Coordinates of C-alpha atoms in Angstrom, one line a residue:
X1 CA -0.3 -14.2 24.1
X2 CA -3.4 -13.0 26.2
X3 CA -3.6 -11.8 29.8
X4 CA -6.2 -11.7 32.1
X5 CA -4.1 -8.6 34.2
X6 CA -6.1 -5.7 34.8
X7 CA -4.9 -2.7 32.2
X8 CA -3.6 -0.3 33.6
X9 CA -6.2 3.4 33.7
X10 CA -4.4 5.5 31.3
X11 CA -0.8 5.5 29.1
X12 CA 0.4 8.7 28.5
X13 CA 2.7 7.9 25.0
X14 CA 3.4 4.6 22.9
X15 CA 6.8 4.6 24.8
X16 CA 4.9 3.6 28.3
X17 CA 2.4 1.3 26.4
X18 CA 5.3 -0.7 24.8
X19 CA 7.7 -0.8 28.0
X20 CA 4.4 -1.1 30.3
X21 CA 2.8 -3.7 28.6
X22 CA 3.8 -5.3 24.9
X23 CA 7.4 -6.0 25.9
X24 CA 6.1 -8.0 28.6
X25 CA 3.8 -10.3 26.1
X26 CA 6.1 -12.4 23.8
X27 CA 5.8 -12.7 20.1
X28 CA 5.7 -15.7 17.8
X29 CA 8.6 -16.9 17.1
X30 CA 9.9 -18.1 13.6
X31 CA 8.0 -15.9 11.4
X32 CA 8.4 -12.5 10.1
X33 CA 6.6 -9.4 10.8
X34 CA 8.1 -7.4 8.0
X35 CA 6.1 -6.7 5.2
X36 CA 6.7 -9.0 2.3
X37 CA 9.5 -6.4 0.6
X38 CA 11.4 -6.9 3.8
X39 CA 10.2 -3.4 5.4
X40 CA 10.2 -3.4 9.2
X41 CA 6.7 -3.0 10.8
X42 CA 6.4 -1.4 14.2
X43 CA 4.0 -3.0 17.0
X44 CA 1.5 0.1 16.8
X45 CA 1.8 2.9 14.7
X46 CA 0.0 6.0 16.6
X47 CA 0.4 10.2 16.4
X48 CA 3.7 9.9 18.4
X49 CA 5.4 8.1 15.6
X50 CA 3.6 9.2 12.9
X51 CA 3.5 13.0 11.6
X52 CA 0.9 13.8 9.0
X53 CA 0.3 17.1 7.4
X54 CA -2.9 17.0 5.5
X55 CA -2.7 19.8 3.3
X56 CA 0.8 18.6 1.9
X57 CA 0.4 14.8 2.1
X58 CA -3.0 14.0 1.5
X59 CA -5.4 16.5 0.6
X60 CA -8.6 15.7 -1.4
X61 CA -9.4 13.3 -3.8
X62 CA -8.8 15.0 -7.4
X63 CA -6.6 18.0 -5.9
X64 CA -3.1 17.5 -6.0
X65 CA -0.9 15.9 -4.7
X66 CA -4.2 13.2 -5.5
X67 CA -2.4 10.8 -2.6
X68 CA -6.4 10.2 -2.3
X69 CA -7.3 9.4 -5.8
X70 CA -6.8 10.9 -9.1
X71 CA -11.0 12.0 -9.3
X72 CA -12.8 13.7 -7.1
X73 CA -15.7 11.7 -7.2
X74 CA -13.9 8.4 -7.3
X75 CA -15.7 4.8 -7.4
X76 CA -19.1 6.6 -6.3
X77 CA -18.6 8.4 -9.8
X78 CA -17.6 5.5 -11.7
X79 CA -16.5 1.9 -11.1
X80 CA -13.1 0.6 -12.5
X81 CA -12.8 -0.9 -15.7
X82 CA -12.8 -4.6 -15.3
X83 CA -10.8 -6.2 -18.0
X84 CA -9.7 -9.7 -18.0
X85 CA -6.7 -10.2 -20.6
X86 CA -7.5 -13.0 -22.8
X87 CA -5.6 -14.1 -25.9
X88 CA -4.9 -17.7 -27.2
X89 CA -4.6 -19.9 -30.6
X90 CA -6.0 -17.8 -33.4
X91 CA -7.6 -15.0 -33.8
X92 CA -11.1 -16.7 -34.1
X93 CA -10.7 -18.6 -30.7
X94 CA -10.0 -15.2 -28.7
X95 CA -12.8 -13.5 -30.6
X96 CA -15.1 -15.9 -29.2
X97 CA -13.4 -15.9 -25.9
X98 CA -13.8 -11.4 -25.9
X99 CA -17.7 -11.5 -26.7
X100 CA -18.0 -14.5 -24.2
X101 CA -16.5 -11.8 -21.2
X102 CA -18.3 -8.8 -22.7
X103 CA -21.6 -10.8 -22.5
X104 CA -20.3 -11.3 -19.3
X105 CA -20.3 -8.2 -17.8
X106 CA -16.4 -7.1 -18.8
X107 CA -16.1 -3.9 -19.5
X108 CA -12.9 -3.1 -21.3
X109 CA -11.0 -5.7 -23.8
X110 CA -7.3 -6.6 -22.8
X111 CA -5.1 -8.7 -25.2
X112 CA -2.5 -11.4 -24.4
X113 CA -0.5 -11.9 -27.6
X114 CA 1.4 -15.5 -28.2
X115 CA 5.3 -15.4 -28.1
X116 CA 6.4 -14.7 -31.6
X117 CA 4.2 -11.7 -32.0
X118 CA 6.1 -10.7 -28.7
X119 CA 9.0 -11.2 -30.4
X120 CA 8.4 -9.9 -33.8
X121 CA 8.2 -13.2 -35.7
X122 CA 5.7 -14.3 -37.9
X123 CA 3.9 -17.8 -37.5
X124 CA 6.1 -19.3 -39.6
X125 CA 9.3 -18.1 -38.7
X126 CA 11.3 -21.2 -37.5
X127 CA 11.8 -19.7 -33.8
X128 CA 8.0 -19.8 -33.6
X129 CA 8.1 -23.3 -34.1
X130 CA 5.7 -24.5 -30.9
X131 CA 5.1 -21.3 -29.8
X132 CA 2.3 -20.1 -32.1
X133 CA -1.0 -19.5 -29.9
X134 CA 0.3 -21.1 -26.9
X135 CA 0.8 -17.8 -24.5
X136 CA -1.5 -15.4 -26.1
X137 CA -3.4 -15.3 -29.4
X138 CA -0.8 -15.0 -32.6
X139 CA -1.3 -11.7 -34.7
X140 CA 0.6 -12.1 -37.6
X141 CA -1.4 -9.0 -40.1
X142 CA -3.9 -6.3 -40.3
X143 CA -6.1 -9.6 -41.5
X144 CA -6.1 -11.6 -38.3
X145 CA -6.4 -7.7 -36.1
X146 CA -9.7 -8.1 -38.6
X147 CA -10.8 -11.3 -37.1
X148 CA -10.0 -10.8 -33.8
X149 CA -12.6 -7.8 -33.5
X150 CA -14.8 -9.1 -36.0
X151 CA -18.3 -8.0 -34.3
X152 CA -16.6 -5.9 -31.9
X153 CA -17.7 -2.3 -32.5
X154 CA -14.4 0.1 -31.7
X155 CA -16.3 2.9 -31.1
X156 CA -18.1 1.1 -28.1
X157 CA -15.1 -0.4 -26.2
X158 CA -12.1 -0.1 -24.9
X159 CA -8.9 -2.2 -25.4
X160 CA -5.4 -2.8 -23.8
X161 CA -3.1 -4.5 -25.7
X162 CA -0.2 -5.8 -23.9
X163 CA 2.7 -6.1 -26.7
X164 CA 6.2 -3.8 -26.7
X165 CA 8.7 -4.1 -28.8
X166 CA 6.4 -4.5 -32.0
X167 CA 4.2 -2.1 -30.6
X168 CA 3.8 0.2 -33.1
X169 CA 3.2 -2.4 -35.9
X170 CA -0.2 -3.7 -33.4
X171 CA -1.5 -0.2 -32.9
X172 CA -1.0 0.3 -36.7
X173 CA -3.4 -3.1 -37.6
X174 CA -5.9 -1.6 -35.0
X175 CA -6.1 1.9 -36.2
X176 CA -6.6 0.6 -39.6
X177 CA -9.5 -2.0 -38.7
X178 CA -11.0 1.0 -36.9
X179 CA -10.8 2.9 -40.3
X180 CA -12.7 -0.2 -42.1
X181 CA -15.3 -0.2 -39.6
X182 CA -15.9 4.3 -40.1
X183 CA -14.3 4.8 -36.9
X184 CA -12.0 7.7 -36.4
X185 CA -8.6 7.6 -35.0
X186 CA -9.8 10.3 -32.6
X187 CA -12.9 8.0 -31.6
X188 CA -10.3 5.1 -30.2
X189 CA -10.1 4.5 -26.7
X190 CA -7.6 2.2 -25.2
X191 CA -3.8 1.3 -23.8
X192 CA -1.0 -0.3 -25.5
X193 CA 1.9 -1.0 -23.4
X194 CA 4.8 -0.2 -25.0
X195 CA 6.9 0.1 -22.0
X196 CA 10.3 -0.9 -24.0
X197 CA 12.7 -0.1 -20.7
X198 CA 11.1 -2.6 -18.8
X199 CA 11.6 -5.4 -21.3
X200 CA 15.3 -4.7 -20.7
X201 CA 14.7 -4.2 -16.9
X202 CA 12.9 -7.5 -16.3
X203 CA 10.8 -9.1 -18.6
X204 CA 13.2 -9.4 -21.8
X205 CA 11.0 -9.3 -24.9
X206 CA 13.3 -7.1 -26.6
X207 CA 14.4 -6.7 -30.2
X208 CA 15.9 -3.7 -31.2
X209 CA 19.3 -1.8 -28.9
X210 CA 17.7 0.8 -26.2
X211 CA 18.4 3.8 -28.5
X212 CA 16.1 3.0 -31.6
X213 CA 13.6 1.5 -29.7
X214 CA 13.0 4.5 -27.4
X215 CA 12.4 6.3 -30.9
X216 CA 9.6 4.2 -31.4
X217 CA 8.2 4.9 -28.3
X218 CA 8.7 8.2 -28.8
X219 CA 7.0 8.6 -32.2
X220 CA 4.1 6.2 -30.8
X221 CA 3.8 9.1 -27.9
X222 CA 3.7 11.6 -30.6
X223 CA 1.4 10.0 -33.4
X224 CA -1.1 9.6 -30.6
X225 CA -0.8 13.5 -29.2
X226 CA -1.8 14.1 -32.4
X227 CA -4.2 12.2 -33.8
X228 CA -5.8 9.6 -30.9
X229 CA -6.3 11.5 -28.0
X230 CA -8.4 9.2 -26.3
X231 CA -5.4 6.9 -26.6
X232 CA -2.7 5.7 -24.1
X233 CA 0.2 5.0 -25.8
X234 CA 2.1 3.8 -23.3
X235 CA 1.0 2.3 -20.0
X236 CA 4.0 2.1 -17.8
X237 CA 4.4 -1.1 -16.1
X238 CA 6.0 -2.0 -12.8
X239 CA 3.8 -5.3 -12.8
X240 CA 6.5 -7.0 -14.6
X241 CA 9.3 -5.6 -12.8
X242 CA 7.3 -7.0 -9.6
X243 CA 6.9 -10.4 -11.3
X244 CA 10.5 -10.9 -11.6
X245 CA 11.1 -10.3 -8.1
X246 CA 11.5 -6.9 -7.2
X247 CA 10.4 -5.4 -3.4
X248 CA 7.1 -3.1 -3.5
X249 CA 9.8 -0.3 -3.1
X250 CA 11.7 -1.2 -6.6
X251 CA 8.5 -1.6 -8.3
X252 CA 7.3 1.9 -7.4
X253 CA 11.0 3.4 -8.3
X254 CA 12.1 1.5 -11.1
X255 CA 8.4 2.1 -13.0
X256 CA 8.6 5.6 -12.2
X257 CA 12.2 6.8 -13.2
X258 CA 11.1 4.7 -17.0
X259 CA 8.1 7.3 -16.5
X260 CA 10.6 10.1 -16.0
X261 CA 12.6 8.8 -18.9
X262 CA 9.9 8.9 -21.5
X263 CA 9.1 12.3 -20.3
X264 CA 12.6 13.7 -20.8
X265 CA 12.5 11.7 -24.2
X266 CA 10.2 14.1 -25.7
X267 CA 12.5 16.9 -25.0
X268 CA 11.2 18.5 -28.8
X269 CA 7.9 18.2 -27.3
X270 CA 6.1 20.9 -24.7
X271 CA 5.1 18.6 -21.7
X272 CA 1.3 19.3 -21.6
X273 CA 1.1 18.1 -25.1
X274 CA 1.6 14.5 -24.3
X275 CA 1.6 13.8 -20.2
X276 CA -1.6 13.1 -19.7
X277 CA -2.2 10.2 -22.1
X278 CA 0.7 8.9 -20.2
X279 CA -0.3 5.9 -17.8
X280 CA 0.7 3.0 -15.5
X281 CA 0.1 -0.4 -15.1
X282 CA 1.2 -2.2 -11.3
X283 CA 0.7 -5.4 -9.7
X284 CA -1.2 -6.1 -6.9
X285 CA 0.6 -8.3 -4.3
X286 CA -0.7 -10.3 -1.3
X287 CA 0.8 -7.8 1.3
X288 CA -2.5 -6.1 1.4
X289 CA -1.2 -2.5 3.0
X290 CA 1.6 -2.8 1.3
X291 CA 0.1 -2.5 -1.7
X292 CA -2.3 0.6 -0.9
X293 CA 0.6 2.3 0.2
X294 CA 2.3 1.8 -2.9
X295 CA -0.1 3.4 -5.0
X296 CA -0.5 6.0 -2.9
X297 CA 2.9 6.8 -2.7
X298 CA 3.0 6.8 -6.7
X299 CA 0.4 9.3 -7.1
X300 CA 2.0 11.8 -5.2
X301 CA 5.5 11.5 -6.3
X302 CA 4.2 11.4 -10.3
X303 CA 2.4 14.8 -9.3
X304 CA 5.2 16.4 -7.8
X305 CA 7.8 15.0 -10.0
X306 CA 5.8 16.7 -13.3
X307 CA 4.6 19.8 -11.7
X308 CA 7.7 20.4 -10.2
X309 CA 10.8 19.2 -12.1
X310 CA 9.2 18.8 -15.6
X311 CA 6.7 22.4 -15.5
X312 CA 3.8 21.0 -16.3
X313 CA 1.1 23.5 -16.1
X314 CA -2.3 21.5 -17.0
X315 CA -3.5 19.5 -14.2
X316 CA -4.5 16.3 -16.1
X317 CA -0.6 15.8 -16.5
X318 CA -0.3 15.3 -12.7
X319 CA -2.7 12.6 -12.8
X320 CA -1.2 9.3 -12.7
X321 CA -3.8 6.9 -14.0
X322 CA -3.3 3.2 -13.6
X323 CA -4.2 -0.2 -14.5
X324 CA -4.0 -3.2 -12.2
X325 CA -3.6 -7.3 -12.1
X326 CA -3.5 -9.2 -9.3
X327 CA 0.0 -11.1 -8.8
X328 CA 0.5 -13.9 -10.9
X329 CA 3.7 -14.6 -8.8
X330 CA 1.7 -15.3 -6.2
X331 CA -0.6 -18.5 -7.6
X332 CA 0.8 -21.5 -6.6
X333 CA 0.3 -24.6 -8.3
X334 CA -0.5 -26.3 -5.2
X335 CA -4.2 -25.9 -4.0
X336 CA -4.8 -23.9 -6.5
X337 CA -8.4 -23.3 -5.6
X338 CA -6.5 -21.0 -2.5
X339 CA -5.9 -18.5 -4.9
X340 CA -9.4 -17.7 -5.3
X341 CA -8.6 -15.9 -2.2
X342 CA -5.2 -14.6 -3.2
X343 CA -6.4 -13.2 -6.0
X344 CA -9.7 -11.7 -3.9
X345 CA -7.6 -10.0 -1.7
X346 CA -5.5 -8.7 -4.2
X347 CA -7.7 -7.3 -6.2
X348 CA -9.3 -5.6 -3.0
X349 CA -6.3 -3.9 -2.3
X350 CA -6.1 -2.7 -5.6
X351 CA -9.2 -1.3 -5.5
X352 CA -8.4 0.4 -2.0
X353 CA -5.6 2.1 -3.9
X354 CA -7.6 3.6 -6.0
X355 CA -7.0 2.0 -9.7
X356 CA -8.7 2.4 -12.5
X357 CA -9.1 -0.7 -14.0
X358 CA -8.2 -3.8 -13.1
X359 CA -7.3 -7.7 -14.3
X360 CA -8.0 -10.5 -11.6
X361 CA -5.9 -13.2 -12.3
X362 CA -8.0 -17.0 -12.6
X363 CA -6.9 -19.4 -10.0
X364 CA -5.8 -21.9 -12.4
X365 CA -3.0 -19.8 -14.0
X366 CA -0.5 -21.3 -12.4
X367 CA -1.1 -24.4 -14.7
X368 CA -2.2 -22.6 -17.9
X369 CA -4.3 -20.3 -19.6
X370 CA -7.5 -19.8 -17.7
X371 CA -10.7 -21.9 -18.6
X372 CA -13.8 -20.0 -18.9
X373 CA -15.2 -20.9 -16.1
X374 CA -12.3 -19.9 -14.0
X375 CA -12.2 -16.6 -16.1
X376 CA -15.7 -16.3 -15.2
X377 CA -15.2 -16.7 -11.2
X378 CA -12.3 -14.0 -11.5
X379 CA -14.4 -11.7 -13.0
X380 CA -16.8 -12.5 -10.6
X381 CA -14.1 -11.2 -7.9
X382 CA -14.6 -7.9 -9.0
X383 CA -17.9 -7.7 -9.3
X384 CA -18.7 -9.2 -5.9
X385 CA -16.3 -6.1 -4.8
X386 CA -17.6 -3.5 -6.3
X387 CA -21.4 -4.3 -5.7
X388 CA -20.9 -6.4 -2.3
X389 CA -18.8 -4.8 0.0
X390 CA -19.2 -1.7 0.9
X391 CA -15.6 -0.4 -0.1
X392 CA -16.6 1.6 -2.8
X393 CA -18.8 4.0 -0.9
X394 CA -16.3 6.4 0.2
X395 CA -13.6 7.1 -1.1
X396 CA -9.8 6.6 0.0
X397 CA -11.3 4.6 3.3
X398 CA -8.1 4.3 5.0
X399 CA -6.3 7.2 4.0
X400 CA -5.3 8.7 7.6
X401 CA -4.7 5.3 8.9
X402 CA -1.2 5.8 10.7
X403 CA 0.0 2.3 9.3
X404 CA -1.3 3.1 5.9
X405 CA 0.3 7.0 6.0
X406 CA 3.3 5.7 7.2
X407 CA 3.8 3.4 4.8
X408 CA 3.3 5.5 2.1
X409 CA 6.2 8.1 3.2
X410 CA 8.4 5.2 3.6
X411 CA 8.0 4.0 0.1
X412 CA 8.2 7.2 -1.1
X413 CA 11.4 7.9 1.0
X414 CA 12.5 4.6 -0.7
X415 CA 12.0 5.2 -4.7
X416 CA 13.5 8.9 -3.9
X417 CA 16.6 7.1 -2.8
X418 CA 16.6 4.6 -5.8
X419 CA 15.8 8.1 -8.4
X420 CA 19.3 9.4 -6.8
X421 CA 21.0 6.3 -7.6
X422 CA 19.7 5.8 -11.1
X423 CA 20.8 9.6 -11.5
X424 CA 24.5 8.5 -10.7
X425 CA 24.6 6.2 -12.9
X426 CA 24.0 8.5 -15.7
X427 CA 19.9 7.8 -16.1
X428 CA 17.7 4.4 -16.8
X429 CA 19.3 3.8 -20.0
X430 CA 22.9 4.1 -19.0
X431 CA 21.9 1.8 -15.3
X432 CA 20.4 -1.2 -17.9
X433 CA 23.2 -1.3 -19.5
X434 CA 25.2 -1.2 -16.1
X435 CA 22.7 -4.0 -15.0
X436 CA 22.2 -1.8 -12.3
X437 CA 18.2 -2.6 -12.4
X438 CA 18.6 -6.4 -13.0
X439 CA 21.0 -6.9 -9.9
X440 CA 18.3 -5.5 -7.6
X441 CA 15.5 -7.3 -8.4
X442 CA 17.7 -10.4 -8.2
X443 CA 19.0 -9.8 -4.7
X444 CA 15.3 -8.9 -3.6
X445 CA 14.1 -12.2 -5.1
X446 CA 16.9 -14.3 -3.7
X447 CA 16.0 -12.9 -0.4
X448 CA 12.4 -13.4 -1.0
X449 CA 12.9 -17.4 -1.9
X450 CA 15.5 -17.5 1.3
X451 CA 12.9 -16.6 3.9
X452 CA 10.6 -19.1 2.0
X453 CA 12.9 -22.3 2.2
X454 CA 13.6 -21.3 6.0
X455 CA 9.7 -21.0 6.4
X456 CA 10.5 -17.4 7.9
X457 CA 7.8 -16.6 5.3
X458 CA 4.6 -18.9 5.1
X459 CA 2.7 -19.8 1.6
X460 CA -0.2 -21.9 2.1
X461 CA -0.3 -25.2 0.4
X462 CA 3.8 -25.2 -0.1
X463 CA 5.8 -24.7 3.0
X464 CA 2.6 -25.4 5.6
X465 CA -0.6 -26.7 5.3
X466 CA 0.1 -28.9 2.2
X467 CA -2.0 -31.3 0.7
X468 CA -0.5 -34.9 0.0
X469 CA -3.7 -35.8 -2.4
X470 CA -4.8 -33.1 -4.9
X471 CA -7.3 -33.7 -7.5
X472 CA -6.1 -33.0 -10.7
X473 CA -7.9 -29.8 -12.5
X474 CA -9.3 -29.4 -16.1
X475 CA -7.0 -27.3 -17.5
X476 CA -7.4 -25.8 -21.2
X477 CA -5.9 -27.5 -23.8
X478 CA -4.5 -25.8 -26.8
X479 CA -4.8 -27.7 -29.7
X480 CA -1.4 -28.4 -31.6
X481 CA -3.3 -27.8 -34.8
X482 CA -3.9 -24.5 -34.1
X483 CA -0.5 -23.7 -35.1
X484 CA -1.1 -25.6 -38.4
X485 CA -4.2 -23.4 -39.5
X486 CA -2.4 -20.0 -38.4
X487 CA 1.1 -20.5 -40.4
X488 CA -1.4 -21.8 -43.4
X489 CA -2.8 -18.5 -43.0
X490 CA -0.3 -16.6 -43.3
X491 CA 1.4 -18.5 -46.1
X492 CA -1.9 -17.9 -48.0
X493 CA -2.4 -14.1 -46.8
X494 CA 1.6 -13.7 -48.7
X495 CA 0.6 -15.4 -52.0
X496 CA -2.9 -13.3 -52.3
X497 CA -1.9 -9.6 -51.5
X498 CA 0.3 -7.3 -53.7
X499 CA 4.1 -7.9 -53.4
X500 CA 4.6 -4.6 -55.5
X501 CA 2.6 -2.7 -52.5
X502 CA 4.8 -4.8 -49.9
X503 CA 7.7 -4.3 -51.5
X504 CA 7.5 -0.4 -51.7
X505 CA 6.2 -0.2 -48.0
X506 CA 8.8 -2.1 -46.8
X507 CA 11.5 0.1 -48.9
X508 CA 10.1 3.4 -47.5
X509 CA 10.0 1.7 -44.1
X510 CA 13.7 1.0 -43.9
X511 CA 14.2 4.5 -45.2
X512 CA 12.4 6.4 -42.8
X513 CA 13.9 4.5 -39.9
X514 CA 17.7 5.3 -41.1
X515 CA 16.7 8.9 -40.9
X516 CA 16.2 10.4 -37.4
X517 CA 13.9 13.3 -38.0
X518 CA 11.1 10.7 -39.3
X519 CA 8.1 9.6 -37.4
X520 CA 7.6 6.2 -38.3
X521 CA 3.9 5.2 -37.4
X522 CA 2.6 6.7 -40.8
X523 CA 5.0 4.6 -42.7
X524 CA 3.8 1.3 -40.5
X525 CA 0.6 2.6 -40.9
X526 CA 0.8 2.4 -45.4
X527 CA 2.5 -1.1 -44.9
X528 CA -0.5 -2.4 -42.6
X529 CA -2.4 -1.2 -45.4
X530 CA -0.9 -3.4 -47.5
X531 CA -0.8 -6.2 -45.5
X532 CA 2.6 -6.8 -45.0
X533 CA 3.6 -8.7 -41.9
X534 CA 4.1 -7.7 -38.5
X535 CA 7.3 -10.0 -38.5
X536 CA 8.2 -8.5 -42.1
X537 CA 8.2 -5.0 -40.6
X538 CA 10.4 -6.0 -37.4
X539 CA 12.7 -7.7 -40.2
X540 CA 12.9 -4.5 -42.4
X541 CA 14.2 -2.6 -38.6
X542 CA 16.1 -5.1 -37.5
X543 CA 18.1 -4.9 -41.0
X544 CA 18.7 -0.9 -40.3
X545 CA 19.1 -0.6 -36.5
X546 CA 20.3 -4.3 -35.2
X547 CA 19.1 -6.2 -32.5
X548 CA 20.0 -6.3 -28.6
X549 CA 21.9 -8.8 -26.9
X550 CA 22.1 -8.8 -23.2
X551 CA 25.0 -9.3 -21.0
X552 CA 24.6 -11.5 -17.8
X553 CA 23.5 -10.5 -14.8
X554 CA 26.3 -12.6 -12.7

C-alpha cells in the first residue's frame, strides 16, 4: 500500500526499517509469499541478515567451489547448447523433424523415444499395442538408429538421448552407426541419461531390480571411461523428480545423493577416471530465484562433496555440468499461448544459473507433441535470450544479490539435511525400497495442489483470470498407421538377418550377465551387430536377473 509520509532521514539496521516503517504498511492478503517449494521469504534481505564470505561461497567463475559457473569465461566464451528433444512415429518422421531444427539454428540433437522402447519392448510386443510412436519416436534395432541419423554426420553433432533402463542397448545402436559412417567411438559427443535410481524415485520406467540395473550403469560409466571420452554416460536428472512434484530443495538433494551413489558404485574404479564425464540434467521452474539458487547451490555442494569426501584430485571432476528444460509441469492446458511466457522465463532463469544446454518446452505441450511451428517459437526463446538481452554479457549477474546468496545457503542447508536422512536409512537404494523418496515428493505435491485449490497460490488461466471461450489449437496428429508400418518393419528386419548370429549373441548375452565380473556393453555391442532387437536383448536380461515390481506408496 503506498504512502505519501515523508521517509524518515536515515535507518540505522533492517530491524528499525521494518518496525519503523513496513510493519505499519499491510500486505495482501490471501496469497503466499513463500517461494513456490514452500520456503519463507523475508520482506528485504540486506548485510544484517545476510553473511557472505566471498572466498568460500562464491569465488570466481571456473575456480572452485564454481557457485559462479563451472568456466571461467562463461556465455561470453560460448553460448549453451540449445537442443529441443524431438522424437515421434518412426524413425523417418523424427529424421525429418532433427534436420528441420538443425537448419534451424539447433545446435545439439536430443531424442524422445516412444513408450515401449522406454520400456524395453519391441513394436510388436502386445504391451506396445497403441503406444508405438505416440510419446517419442520407437527404436526397435541398430536399423531404425540407421534411419534416424540418416544424413546426420556424428562427427559434427551432438546428441542426448533420453532413455534408462534400456540404455545400454541405444548407446550400443549409436556407437555402431557411428562405426558405419568411419566415425570413432572416441570422436562421439553426447549424453545418454541412464539415470536408473530416478526411474524408481519418480518417474517409473523401470525393468530390471535396483541391483542389476545399477550394474549396467556401472559398466556403461566404464565402457565410456575407456573408449568415448567425449561421452556422458549418465546425465543425472532431477527434472523428473521435479515433475512429479518434489520442492526445489528435494530436487537438488534427491539428484545429488543418486550422483553420490553412482560415485560410490565404482568403488573398483579410481574417481578421476570417470567423474568428470559425469553430468546433470534439472528443471527449470517458474519461481525464477528459486531456480538460480538451486543451481547454484548444486555446483558448490558437487565440488565439495567430490573433492572432499570422494578425493578427487583433477579439477574437471568438481565440475558439475548440466542440462536444462523448462518445466513441463508448469504448461497448462488452458491459454496455452501463456506459456510462451512461462516457458520464456524459465528458460531465462536457467540461463542465469549458468546451464549448459538447454530444452525450452513448446507452448502446446500440454496437449501433445509440439508442432513445428511451436518448436520453432521455443527455439526462438533461446535465441532471442542469448542474442537480445543483454544477460549473457557478464557472467553470474546476480551472484552477490543478498536474496539470491541467501537462497542458495538455504537450499544447500536443505539437501545437507535430506543427504543425513538418506544416510540413515542405509543409502539411496536401501531409502527406494523404504519409499522413503516417493513419500516426499508426494507430501510436497499434495501441499503444492492444496494451496492451488484454496487459490493461496495463483496459475493464470486456471484459478484467476480464466477464459470461458478458447479457441481450439492445431495440435499434431500422429497417424495410427504409423504403428502399422513400424511393427511391419520389424517383422521384416527378423525374417531377413541371421538367426544363427542372433541366436549366439543372445546366448553369450545371458551368459555374461549371470556372471558379475563381466562388462556387458561389448556383448550388446556384437548383438547390435547382428541386429538383434532392443526388446530381444531386455528379454535375454529379464530371463537372468528378473524384473522390479513396486510396492505402493500409501
Amino acid at each position: 500500500m503506498a504512502t505519501t509520509e515523508d521517509p524518515p532521514a536515515k535507518l540505522d539496521s533492517t530491524t528499525e526499517w521494518r518496525r519503523q516503517l513496513y510493519d505499519a504498511t499491510p500486505e495482501r492478503q490471501g496469497e503466499l509469499f513463500t517461494t513456490i517449494s514452500g520456503l519463507e521469504n523475508e520482506p528485504l534481505y540486506t548485510p544484517d541478515g545476510v553473511p557472505i564470505d566471498y572466498e568460500r561461497d562464491l569465488g570466481y567463475p571456473g575456480v572452485y567451489p564454481f557457485t559462479r559457473g563451472v568456466y571461467p569465461s562463461m556465455y561470453r566464451g560460448k553460448l549453451w547448447t540449445m537442443r529441443q528433444f524431438a522424437g515421434f512415429g518412426t524413425a523417418e518422421e523424427t529424421n525429418a523433424r532433427f534436420r528441420y531444427l538443425l537448419e534451424h539454428g539447433q545446435t545439439g540433437l536430443s531424442t524422445a523415444f516412444d513408450m515401449p522402447t522406454l520400456m524395453g519392448h519391441d513394436s510388436d510386443h502386445p504391451r506396445s499395442l497403441g503406444e508405438v510412436g505416440r510419446e517419442g519416436v520407437a527404436i526397435d534395432s541398430l536399423d531404425d538408429m540407421e534411419t534416424l541419423f540418416d544424413g546426420i554426420p556424428l562427427d559434427e553433432v551432438s546428441t542426448s538421448m533420453t532413455i534408462n533402463s534400456p540404455a545400454a542397448m541405444l548407446l550400443a545402436f549409436y556407437v555402431c552407426v557411428g562405426e558405419e559412417q568411419g566415425v570413432l567411438r572416441d570422436k562421439l559427443r553426447g549424453t545418454i541419461q541412464t539415470d536408473i535410481l530416478k526411474e524408481y524415485i519418480a518417474q517409473k520406467e523401470f525393468i530390471f531390480p535396483p541391483e542389476p540395473s545399477m550394474r549396467l550403469v556401472i559398466d556403461m560409466i566404464e565402457f565410456c571411461a575407456e573408449e568415448m571420452p567425449l561421452w556422458h554416460p549418465v546425465s543425472i536428472s532431477g527434472y523428473h523428480i521435479r515433475e512429479a512434484g518434489s520442492t526445489a530443495a528435494q530436487e537438488l538433494a534427491f539428484t545429488l545423493a543418486d550422483g553420490f551413489a553412482y560415485v560410490e558404485a565404482c568403488v573398483d574404479r579410481d574417481v578421476d577416471d570417470f567423474a568428470p564425464r559425469l553430468s546433470f540434467f534439472f528443471n527449470a521452474h517458474l519461481d525464477f530465484f528459486e531456480e538460480i539458487a538451486k543451481y547454484r547451490a548444486a555446483r558448490r555442494i558437487w565440488a565439495r562433496e567430490l573433492r572432499e569426501r570422494y578425493g578427487a584430485r583433477n579439477p574437471r571432476s568438481w565440475l558439475m555440468r548440466f542440462h536444462t528444460q523448462t518445466a513441463g509441469v508448469s504448461l497448462t492446458a488452458q491459454q496455452p499461448e501463456v506459456n510462451i511466457i512461462r516457458t520464456a522465463l524459465e528458460a531465462l532463469a536457467a540461463v542465469l544459473g549458468g546451464t549448459q544446454s538447454l530444452h525450452t518446452n513448446s507452448f502446446d505441450e500440454a496437449l501433445a507433441l509440439p508442432t513445428e511451428n511451436a518448436v520453432r517459437l521455443a527455439l526462438r526463446t533461446q535465441q532471442v535470450i542469448a542474442h537480445e538481452t543483454g544477460v549473457v554479457n557478464t557472467i553470474d549477474p546476480l551472484g552477490g544479490s543478498y536474496y539470491v546468496e541467501e537462497l542458495t545457503n538455504r537450499l544447500e542447508a536443505e539437501a545437507y539435511d535430506y543427504f543425513d536422512r538418506i544416510r540413515k536409512l542405509g543409502g539411496v537404494v536401501a531409502a527406494i525400497k523404504e519409499n522413503f523418496f516417493q513419500r516426499e515428493i508426494a507430501d510436497a505435491s499434495f501441499r503444492y495442489q492444496s494451496e492451488v485449490e484454496q487459490k493461496q497460490r495463483i496459475v493464470v488461466g486456471v484459478n484467476r483470470y480464466e477464459q470461458a471461450e478458447e479457441e481450439p489449437l492445431e495440435i499434431l496428429k500422429i497417424d495410427p498407421a504409423l504403428e502399422r508400418k513400424q511393427v511391419e518393419r520389424v517383422q521384416a528386419l527378423r525374417a531377413r538377418r541371421d538367426s544363427g548370429a542372433v541366436e549366439s549373441a543372445l546366448a553369450t548375452l545371458k551368459r555374461d550377465a549371470a556372471q558379475e565380473d563381466r562388462n556387458l556393453m561389448r556383448p550388446i555391442i556384437e548383438a547390435s551387430r547382428a541386429y538383434v532387437t532392443m526388446g530381444e536383448m531386455c528379454d535375454a536380461l529379464r530371463e537372468v536377473w528378473g524384473v522390479w515390481r513396486e510396492t505402493p506408496v500409501f
